[in-house]
């Protein structure tokens, strides 16, 4: 009987590996902080050996041998030095971990912003702004916690417990039982974490998806707050927001329940293992075990002091294991929203047509040439027009006229580079830059001048020149404070035509070296 793997399970595993590699790659932006945090954490763990040995020798000298504190000054100095050094290393590791988390968050936000920018305005119009905002908020936080929490704890587990385990049988060369007890108990912890982690990732992804939906829902209601109040739908919308918040609370509690379950399992196995080691030494001291070489009090104290520290890194890894689940869920949400993980190469597209060489005749080369153009509003949709051809010479103006929905805005967006042609080509002369001012510009709650300065850090002269060219000053002079007059969100207080003039001035400031170039004096 042939046994075949489940393709869905294989795909899920491949996707999980791909997302974890992407998360790991985000840490390269803060490689120095990551190395410093790991080095300080591991060094602090290794210092547990001399610290435990100093404590065990001191207690043995005072309690078992009755020597008092005479001649123990070197041990006190060793113990104090270990404690002080570990405190400094922990402090420095905390700072480096914070720098690492912030570097990862900044890198994810940079990658997400580049991916959103590459998608273009047409794609952004079809998305919920609240859901997109979560990409750089909660998702970035999850990625930072993954590196500063889970990755750091994983490095500590890889380097500290093995060294402690190898050090246990050193004082008692003929007795390997304490080390073997811890060695057999150690695999129970990662196995339990893996079993719990499967459910934690699913719960974390549901929580992040609900958070994104709630963010989009809340942002949409804020955007339409005026209409909601106008039609008396305030109470109904408040009830909807309360229901969304209740759904988020339930999913958050599921994640916390799994996290607490994971911690409880780890604490149980760790405590049980330490208790077995303590029981072994206690029975040995009472002579109830057939031991040829009975360990002294110093050796027993040394092993008992190291046993809890052997499991401490694993406890911390279990505490931060849900950070991994949350980060993988965040990576899955990023991949679902953007179609791919930002920073991963996208499939190659057809190269853009090169600009045609300038004409050698009497007429100068056109600034814009459209040849046999066919455009569709969406991939797979029927084209709005086909075989469109025209040229735009220097000094010429071209008006696009037609009924609503015929494709005027689509053509302008294609010239701006936002839409790929189905057929034909759009050639723009070298050195020519295009600016686009849409029909529904977005103006923020700020002054007119503040909205214009969003384009670039221009001085007052250039700002007034662009405002004059776009005829913004024509209506701004009639306002109480001119260009310093505040406007509301989305241009509240301005007419549609005035808002479009502000957007045109902003495009001039953004795109043109000289705002008044190529414009008539009138």
PDB file of C-alpha atoms in Angstrom, residues 354-360 365-366 369:
ATOM      1  CA  UNK A 354      11.329  52.264 -24.498  1.00  0.00           C
ATOM      2  CA  UNK A 355      10.712  55.835 -25.640  1.00  0.00           C
ATOM      3  CA  UNK A 356      10.874  56.185 -29.373  1.00  0.00           C
ATOM      4  CA  UNK A 357      13.761  58.198 -30.810  1.00  0.00           C
ATOM      5  CA  UNK A 358      13.063  61.825 -31.670  1.00  0.00           C
ATOM      6  CA  UNK A 359      11.806  62.532 -35.135  1.00  0.00           C
ATOM      7  CA  UNK A 360      14.337  63.794 -37.639  1.00  0.00           C
ATOM      8  CA  UNK A 365       9.809  65.082 -31.021  1.00  0.00           C
ATOM      9  CA  UNK A 366       6.481  64.666 -29.193  1.00  0.00           C
ATOM     10  CA  UNK A 369       3.016  59.462 -27.931  1.00  0.00           C
TER      11      UNK A 369
END
